[in-house]
Coordinates of C-alpha atoms in Angstrom, one line a residue:
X192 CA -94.0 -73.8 162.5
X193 CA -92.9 -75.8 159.4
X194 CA -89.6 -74.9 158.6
X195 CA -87.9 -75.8 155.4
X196 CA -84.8 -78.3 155.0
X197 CA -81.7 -76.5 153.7
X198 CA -78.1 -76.3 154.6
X199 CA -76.7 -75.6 158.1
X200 CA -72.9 -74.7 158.7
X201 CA -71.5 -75.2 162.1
X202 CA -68.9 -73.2 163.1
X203 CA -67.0 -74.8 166.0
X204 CA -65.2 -71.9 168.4
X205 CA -63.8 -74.5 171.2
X206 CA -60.2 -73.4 170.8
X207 CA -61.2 -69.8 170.8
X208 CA -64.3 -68.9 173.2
X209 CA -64.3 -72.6 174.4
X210 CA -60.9 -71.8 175.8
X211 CA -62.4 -69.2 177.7
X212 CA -63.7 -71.8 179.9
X213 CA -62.7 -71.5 184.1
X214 CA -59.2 -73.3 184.3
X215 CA -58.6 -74.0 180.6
X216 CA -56.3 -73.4 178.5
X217 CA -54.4 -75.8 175.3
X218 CA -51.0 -75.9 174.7
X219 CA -49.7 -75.4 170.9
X220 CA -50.1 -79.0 170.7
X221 CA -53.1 -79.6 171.7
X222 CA -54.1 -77.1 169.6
X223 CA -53.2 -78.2 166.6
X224 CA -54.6 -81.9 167.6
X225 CA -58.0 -80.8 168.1
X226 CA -58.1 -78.2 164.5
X227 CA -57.0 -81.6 162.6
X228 CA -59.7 -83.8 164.0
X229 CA -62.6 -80.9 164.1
X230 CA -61.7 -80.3 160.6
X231 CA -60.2 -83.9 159.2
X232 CA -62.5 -86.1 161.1
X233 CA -66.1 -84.6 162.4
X234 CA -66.0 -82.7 159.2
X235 CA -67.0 -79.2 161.1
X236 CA -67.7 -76.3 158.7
X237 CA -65.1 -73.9 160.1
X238 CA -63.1 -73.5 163.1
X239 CA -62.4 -70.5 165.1
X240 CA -58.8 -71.1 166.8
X241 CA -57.4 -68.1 168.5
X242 CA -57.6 -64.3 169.4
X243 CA -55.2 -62.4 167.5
X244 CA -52.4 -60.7 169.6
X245 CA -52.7 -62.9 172.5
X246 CA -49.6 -64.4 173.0
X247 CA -46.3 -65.7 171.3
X248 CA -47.6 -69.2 171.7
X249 CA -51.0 -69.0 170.6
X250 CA -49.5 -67.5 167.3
X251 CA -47.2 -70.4 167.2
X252 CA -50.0 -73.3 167.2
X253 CA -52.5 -70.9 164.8
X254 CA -49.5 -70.9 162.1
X255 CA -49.2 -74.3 162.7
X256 CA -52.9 -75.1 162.1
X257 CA -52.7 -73.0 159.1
X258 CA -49.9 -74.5 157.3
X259 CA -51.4 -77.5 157.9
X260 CA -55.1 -76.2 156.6
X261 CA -53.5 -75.3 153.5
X262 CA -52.0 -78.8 152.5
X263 CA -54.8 -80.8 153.8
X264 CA -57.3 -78.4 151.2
X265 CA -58.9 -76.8 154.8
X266 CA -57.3 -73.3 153.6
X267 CA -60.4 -70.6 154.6
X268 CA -62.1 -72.7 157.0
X269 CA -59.7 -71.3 160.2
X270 CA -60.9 -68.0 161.5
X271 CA -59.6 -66.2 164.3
X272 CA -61.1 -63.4 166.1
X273 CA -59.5 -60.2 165.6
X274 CA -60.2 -56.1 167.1
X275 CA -61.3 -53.0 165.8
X276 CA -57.3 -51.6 165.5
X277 CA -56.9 -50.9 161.9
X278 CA -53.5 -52.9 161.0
X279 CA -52.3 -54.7 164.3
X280 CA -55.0 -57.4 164.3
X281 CA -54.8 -58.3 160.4
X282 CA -50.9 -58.2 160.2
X283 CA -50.8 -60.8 163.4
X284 CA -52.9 -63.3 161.3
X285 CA -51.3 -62.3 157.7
X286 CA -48.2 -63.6 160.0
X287 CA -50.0 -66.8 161.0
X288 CA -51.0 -67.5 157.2
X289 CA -54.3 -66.6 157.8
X290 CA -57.1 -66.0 155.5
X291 CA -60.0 -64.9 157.9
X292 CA -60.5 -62.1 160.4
X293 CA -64.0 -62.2 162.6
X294 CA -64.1 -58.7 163.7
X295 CA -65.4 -58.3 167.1
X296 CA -67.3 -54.6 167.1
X297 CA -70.0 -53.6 169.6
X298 CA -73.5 -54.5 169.0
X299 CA -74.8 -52.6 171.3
X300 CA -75.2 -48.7 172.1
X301 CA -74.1 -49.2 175.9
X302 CA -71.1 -51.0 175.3
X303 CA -69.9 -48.6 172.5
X304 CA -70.5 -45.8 174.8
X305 CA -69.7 -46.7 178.2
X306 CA -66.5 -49.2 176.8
X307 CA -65.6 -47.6 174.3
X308 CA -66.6 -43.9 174.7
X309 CA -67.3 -43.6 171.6
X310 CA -70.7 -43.0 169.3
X311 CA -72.1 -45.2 166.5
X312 CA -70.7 -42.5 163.9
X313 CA -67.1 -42.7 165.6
X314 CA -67.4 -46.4 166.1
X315 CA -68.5 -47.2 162.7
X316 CA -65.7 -44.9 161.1
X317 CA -62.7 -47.2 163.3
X318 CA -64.5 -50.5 162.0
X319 CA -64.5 -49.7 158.3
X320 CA -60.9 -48.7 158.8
X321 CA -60.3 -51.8 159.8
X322 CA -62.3 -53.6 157.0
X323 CA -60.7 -51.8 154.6
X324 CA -57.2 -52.6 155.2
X325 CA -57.7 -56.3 155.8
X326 CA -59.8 -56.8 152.6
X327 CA -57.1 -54.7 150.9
X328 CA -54.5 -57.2 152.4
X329 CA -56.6 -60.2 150.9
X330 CA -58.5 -61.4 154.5
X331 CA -62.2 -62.7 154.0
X332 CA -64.5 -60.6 156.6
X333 CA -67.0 -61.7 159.2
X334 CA -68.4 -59.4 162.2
X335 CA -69.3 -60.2 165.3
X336 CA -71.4 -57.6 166.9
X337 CA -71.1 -58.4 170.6
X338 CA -73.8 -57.9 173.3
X339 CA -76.0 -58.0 169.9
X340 CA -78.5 -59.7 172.2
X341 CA -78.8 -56.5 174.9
X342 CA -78.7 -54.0 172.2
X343 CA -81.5 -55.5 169.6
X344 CA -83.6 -55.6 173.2
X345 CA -82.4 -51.8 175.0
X346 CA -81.1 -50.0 171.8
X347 CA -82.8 -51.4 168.5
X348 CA -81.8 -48.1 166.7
X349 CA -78.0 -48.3 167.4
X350 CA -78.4 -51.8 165.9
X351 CA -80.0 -50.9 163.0
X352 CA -77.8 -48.0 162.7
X353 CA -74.9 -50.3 162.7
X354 CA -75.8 -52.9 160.6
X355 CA -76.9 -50.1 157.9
X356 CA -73.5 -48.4 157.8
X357 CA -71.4 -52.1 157.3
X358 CA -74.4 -54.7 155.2
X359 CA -72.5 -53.0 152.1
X360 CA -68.6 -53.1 153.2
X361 CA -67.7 -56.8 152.1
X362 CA -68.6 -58.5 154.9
X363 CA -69.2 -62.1 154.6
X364 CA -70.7 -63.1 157.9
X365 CA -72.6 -61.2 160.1
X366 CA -72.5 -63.1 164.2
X367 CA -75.4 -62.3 166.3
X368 CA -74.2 -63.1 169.7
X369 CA -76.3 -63.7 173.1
X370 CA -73.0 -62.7 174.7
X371 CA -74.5 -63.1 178.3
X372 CA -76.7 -66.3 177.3
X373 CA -80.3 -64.0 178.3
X374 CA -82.6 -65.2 175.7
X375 CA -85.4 -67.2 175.0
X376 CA -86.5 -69.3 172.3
X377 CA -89.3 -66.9 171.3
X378 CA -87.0 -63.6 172.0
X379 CA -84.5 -65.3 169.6
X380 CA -87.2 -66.4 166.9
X381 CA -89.0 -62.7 166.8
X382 CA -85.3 -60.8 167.2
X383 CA -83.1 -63.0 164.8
X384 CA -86.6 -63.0 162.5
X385 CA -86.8 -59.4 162.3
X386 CA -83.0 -59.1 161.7
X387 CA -83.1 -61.6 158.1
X388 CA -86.0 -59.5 157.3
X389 CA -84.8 -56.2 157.8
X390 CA -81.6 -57.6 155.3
X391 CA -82.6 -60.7 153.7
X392 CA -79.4 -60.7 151.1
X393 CA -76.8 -61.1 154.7
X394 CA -75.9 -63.8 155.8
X395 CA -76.4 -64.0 159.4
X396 CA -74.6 -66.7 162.2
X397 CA -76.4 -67.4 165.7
X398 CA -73.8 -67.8 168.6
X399 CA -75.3 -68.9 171.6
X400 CA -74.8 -68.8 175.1
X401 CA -75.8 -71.5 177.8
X402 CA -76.6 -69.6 180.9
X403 CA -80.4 -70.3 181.1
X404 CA -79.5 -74.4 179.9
X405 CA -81.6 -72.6 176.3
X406 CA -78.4 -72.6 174.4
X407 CA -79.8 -76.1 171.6
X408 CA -83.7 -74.4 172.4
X409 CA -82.3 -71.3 170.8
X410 CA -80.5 -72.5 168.3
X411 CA -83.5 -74.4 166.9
X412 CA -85.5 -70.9 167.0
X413 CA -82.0 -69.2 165.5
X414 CA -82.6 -72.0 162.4
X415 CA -86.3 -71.1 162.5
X416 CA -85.8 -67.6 161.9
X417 CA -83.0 -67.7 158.9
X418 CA -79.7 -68.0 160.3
X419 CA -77.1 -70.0 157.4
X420 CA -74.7 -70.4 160.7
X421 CA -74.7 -71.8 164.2
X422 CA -71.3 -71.5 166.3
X423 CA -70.9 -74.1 168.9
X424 CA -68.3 -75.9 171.2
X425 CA -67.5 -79.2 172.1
X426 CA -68.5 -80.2 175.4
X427 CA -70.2 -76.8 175.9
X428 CA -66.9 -75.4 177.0
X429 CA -66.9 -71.6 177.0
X430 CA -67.4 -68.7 179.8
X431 CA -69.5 -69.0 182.5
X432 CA -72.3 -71.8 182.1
X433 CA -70.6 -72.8 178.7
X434 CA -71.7 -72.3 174.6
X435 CA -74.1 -74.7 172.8
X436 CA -73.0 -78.7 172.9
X437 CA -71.8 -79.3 169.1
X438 CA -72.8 -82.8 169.9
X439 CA -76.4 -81.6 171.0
X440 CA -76.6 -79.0 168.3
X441 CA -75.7 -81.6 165.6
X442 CA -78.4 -84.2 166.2
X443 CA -81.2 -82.1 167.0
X444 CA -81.0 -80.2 163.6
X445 CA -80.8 -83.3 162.1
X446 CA -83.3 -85.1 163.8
X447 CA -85.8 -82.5 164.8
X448 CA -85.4 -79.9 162.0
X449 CA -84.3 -82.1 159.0
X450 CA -81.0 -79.6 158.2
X451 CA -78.5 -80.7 156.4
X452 CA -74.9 -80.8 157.7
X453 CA -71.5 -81.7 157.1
X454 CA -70.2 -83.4 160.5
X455 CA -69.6 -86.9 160.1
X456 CA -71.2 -88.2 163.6
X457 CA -69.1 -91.2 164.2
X458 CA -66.2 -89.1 165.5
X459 CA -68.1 -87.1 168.0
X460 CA -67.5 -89.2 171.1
X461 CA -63.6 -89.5 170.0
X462 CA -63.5 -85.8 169.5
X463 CA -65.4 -85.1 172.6
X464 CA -63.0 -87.2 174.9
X465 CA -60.0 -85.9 173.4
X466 CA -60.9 -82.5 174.4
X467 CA -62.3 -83.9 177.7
X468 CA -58.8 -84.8 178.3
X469 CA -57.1 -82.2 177.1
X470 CA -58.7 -79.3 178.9
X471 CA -59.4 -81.7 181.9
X472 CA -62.9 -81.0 182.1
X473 CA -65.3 -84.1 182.7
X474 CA -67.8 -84.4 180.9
X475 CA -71.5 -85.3 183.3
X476 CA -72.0 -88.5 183.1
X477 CA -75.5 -88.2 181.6
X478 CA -74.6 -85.2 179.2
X479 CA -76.8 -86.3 176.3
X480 CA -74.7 -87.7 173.3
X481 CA -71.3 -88.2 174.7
X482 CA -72.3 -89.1 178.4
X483 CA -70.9 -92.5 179.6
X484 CA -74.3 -93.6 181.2
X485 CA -76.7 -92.2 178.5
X486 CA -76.7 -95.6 176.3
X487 CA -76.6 -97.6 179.2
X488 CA -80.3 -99.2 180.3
X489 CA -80.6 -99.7 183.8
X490 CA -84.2 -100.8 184.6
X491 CA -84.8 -104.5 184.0
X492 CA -88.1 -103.9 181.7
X493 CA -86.1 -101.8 179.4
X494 CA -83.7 -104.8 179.0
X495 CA -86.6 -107.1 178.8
X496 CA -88.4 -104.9 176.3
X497 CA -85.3 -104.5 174.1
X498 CA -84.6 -107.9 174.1
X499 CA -88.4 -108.8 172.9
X500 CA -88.3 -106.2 169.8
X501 CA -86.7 -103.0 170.5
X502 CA -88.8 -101.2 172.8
X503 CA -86.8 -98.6 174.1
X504 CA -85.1 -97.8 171.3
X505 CA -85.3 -94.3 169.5
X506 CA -83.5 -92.5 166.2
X507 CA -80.2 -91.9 169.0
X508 CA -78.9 -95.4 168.5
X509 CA -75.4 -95.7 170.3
X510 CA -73.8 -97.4 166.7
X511 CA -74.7 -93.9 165.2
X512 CA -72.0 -92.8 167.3
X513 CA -69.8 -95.7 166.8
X514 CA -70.8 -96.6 170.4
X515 CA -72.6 -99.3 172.1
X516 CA -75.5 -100.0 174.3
X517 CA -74.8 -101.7 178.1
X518 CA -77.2 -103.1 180.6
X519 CA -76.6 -102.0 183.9
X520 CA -76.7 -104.4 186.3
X521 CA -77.7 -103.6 190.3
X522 CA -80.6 -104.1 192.3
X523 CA -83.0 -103.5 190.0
X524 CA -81.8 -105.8 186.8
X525 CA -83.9 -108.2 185.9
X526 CA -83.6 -111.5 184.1
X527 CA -83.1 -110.0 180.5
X528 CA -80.3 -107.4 181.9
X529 CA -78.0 -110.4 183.1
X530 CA -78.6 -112.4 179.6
X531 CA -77.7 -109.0 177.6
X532 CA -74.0 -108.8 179.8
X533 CA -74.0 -113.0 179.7
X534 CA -73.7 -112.5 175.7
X535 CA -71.7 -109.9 175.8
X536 CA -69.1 -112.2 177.7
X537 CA -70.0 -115.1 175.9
X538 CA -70.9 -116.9 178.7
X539 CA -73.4 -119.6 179.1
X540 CA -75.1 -120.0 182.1
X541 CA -78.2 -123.0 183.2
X542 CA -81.2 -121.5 184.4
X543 CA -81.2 -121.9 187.6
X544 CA -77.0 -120.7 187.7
X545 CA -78.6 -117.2 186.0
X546 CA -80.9 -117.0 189.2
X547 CA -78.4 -117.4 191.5
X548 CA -76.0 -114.8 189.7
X549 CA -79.2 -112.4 189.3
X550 CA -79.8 -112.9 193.4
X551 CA -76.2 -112.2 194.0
X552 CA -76.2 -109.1 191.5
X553 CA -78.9 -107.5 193.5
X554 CA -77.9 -108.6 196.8
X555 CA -74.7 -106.4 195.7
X556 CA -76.4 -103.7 194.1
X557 CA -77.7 -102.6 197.5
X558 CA -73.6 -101.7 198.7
X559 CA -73.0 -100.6 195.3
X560 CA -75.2 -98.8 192.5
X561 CA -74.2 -100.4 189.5
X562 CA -72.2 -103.6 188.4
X563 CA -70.3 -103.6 185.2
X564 CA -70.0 -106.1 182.6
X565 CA -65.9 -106.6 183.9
X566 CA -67.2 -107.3 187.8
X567 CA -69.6 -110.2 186.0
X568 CA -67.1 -113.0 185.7
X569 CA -65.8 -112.1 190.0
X570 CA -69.6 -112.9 190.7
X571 CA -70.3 -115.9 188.0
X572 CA -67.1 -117.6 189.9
X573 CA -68.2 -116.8 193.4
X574 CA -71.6 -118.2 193.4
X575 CA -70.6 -121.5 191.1
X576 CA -68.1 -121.9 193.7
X577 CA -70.3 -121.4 196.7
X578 CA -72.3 -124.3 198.3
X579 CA -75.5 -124.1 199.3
X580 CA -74.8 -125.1 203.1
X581 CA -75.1 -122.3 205.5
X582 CA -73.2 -123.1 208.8
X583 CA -72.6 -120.2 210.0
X584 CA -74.4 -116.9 208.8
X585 CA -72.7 -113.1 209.5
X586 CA -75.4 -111.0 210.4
X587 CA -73.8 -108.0 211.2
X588 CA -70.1 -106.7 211.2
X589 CA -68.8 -103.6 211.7
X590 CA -65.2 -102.2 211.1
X591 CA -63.2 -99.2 212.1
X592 CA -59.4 -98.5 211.0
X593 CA -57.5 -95.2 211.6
X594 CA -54.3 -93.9 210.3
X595 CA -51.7 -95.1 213.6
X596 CA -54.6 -96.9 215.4
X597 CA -55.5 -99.9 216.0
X598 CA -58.5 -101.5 214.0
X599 CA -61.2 -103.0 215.7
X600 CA -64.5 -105.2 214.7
X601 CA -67.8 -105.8 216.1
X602 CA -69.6 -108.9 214.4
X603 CA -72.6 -110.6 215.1
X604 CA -72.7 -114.1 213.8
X605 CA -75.1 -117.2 213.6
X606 CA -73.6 -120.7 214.1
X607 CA -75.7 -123.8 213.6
X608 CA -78.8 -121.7 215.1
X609 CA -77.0 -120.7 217.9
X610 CA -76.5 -116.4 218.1
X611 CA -72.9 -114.9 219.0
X612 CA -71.2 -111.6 219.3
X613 CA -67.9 -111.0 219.3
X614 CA -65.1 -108.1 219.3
X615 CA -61.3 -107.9 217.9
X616 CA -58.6 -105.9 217.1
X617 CA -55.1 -106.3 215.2
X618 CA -53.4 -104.4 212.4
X619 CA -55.9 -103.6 210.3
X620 CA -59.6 -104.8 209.7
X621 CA -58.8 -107.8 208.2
X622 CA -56.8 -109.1 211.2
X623 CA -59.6 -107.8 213.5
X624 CA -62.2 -109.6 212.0
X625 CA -59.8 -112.9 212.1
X626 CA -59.7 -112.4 215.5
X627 CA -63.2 -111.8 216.4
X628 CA -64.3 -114.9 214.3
X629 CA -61.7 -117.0 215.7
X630 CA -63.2 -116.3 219.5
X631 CA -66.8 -117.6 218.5
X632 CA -65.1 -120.9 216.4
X633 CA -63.6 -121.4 219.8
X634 CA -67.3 -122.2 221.4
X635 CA -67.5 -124.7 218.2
X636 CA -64.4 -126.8 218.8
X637 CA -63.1 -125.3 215.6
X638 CA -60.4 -123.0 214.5
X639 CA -59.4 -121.4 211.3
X640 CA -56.5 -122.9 209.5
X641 CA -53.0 -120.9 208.6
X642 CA -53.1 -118.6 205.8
X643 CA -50.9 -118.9 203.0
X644 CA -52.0 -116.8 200.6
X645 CA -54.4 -113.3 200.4
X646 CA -54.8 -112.1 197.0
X647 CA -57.1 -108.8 196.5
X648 CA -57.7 -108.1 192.8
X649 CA -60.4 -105.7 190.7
X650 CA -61.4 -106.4 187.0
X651 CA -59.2 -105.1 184.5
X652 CA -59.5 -101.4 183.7
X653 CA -61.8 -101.2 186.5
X654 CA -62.6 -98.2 188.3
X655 CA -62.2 -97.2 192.2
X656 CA -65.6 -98.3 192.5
X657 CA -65.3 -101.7 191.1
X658 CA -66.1 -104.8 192.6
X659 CA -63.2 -106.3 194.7
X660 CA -62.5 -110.4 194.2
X661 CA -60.5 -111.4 197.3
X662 CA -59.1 -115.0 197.0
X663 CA -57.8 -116.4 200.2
X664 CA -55.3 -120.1 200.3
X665 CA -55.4 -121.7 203.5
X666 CA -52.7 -124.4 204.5
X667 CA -54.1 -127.3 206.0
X668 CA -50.8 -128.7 206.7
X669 CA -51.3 -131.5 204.3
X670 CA -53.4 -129.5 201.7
X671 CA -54.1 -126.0 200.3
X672 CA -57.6 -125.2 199.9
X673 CA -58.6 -121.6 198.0
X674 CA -61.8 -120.0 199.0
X675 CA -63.2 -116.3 197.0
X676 CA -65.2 -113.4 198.0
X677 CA -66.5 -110.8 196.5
X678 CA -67.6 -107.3 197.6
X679 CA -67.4 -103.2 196.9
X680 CA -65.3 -103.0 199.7
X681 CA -61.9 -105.2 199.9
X682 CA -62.0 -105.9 203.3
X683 CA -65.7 -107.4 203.1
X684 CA -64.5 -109.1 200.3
X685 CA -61.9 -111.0 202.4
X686 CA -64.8 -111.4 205.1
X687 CA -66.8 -113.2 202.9
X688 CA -63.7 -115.9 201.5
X689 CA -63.1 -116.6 205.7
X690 CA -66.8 -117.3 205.8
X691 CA -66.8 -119.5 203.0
X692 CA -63.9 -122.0 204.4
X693 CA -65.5 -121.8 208.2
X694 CA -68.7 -123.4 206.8
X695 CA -66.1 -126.0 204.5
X696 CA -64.9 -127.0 208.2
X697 CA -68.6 -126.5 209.7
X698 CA -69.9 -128.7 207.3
X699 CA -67.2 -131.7 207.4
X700 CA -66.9 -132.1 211.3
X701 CA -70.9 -132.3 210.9
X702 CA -70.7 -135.3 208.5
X703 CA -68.2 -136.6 210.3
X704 CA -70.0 -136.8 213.5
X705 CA -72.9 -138.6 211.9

């Protein structure tokens, strides 16, 4: 069904319901932080920042956010949720500097009856009490009729009842809520349908709930069936499985409905990761939009087909989001993934250098999953270094340390053709492995020189899953020679620098002797 372009506010409730999230809660501060850049920066509609009467502090940051509103020209875009108690709600945010009250009533007949204990009549005679007063004392007026979803589905009349006694009090908003996150798209398109029908002069706001993963589904039906409002969070924060995404919400009504809105979509990511680290909740690492993987291409066709006109390219271009697009590199990059990381570096490489680096990348990509564009330069300099001899081969090592034991290795090792094993031990794996390799360079006439240096390094700002560059000097007495390995794991990484000056000495006794 066709639906007509027109204008969409989004109403962004992270500081409110989003802070009813498991384990969250924002200081003043951060408060305040997040208001400015919903507000300044994405451009949101509104903001819902508090619950009245919560605490001394949470009145502290919503006067603060208020007195800045004001200045800035934000003034009657910061709402806080307020209760059916006649004065105490609207005096607590006529203190804050307030200018909006959304009015949390029940929406359905079981709540008002079994929570509250009262009936519609009684119910309806405390909420225009309320009303009154806080229109009286200059506050605009929006409703939220929570568990609206239960009651339009068990108690339709109560509903109706409800919304009859209050479409002609002043209200400005009316807030459907799926309070428990149980509908479907369809439910929502026939219920929310029926609802701008029933009063088409209202103006009705859709807030959603995440439980079934529907919460973006039914916001598209919400838009389908009339809503002028969508309430959302950032990074789904909110009770139980979370509120709709504002990031998701955003680009699908742009891109799949055609709406028109306000948010300026540059700032989502920044926004997104300040709240990340402000309620120290991670974000998945393929949550679409502000994910860290979901511009990153990992196959080696999608490079290749990007690089040859844009083939797997679609309308969610990472510079949309002031953001840019990577090219994973592991075991299953191909050529055009290493040329896309090689520019990005500004490194130029011959032909036959980029299918050694490729080999090595996916030689590594089998220890590690993915190789970022900061472990690129360890492996460019370990394979340009490396010679093509092959002395001696390790074809099987393994390594076991414990906290006040002694480590031990088992290697199994190929010299000249010739098939060794070996054990050691010493204090740590390192010094274990230098002892098992020096008992088979024993059979060889040939022993590793003294070590001067062992330097263990990971790319800058890499993670605890970066690659690990392990650069080894070895004195030999009259000279210093410097050999590098690279691995995921450190030790390995010193493994495969010993290997590489064992088959320096392999290689010059054997042209010595001929």
């Amino acid at each position: 069904m066709a639906t007509k372009s027109r204008y969409i506010q989004l109403m962004d409730t992270t500081l409110r319901d989003g802070e009813q999230t498991q384990g969250v809660s924002f200081t003043p501060a951060e408060k305040v932080n997040i208001a400015k850049a919903l507000l300044q920066w994405l451009r949101v509609d509104r903001i819902e920042v508090a619950s009245a009467r919560v605490s001394q502090g949470e009145k502290e940051a919503v006067a603060s956010i208020n007195e800045w509103a004001r200045q800035e020209g934000f003034a009657g875009r910061v709402e806080v949720l307020g209760f059916v108690d006649h004065t105490r709600s609207v005096d607590w945010i006529l203190e804050t500097g307030g200018s909006v009250i959304n009015l949390l009533t029940k929406g359905s007949e079981k709540h008002c009856r079994e929570q509250l204990g009262k009936t519609l009549e009684q119910h309806t005679q405390d909420i225009l009490q309320t009303i009154d007063y806080a229109l009286q004392k200059g506050l605009k007026v929006n409703v939220y009729l929570e568990d609206w979803s239960n009651g339009y589905q068990n108690s339709p009349d109560y509903v109706f009842g409800l919304m009859d006694n209050l479409k002609d009090a002043g209200i400005s908003h009316f807030m459907l809520p799926d309070t428990l996150g149980v509908m479907s798209p369809d439910e929502v398109l026939a219920s929310i349908g029926d609802m701008c029908s029933r009063y088409p002069s209202l103006l009705f706001d859709f807030h959603p709930h995440n439980d079934y993963g529907l919460a973006t589904a039914n916001v598209m039906a919400a838009v389908r069936a009339g809503v002028s409002s969508v309430h959302c969070t950032v990074n789904c924060l909110g009770e139980r499985a979370g509120n709709a995404s504002l990031a998701e919400v955003a680009v699908v009504l742009r891109d799949k409905m055609a709406m028109q809105l306000s948010i300026d979509e540059t700032h989502i990511v920044r926004i997104s990761q300040m709240v990340e680290n402000f309620s120290g909740k991670r974000v998945a690492a393929n949550a679409p939009i502000i994910g860290t993987d979901v511009f990153t291409q990992t196959a080696g066709i999608h490079a290749d087909g990007d690089q040859k006109g844009g083939l797997y390219k679609t309308r969610l271009s990472p510079e949309r989001f002031s953001r840019t697009r990577s090219y994973a590199l592991g075991k299953m990059s191909g050529k055009a993934s290493l040329k896309k990381n090689l520019e990005l570096l500004e490194v130029e490489l011959s032909e036959e250098n980029q299918k050694k680096v490729l080999a090595r990348i996916v030689q590594l990509g089998d220890s590690k999953q993915t190789i970022t564009t900061d472990d690129l330069p360890f492996i460019i300099a370990d394979v340009l270094e490396s010679k093509s001899y092959e002395h001696i081969r390790l074809l099987n090592c393994s390594i076991t340390s414990g906290l006040n034991l002694e480590s031990t290795a088992s290697i199994r090792v190929e010299v000249n053709g010739e098939k060794h094993l070996a054990v050691g031990s010493g204090n740590g794996g390192f010094s274990a492995f230098i002892e098992a390799i020096g008992k088979v360079l024993q059979q060889h006439d040939c022993a590793l020189p003294a070590l001067a240096d062992y330097e263990v390094r990971i790319p800058k700002g890499g993670h605890t899953d970066a690659l690990t560059e392990c650069v080894i000097t070895w004195d030999f007495g009259n000279e210093l020679r410097k050999t590098r390995g690279v691995h995921a794991n450190q030790v390995f990484a010193g493994v495969m620098a010993t290997l590489k000056i064992v088959n320096m000495q392999l290689h010059e006794t054997r042209v010595n002797q001929a």
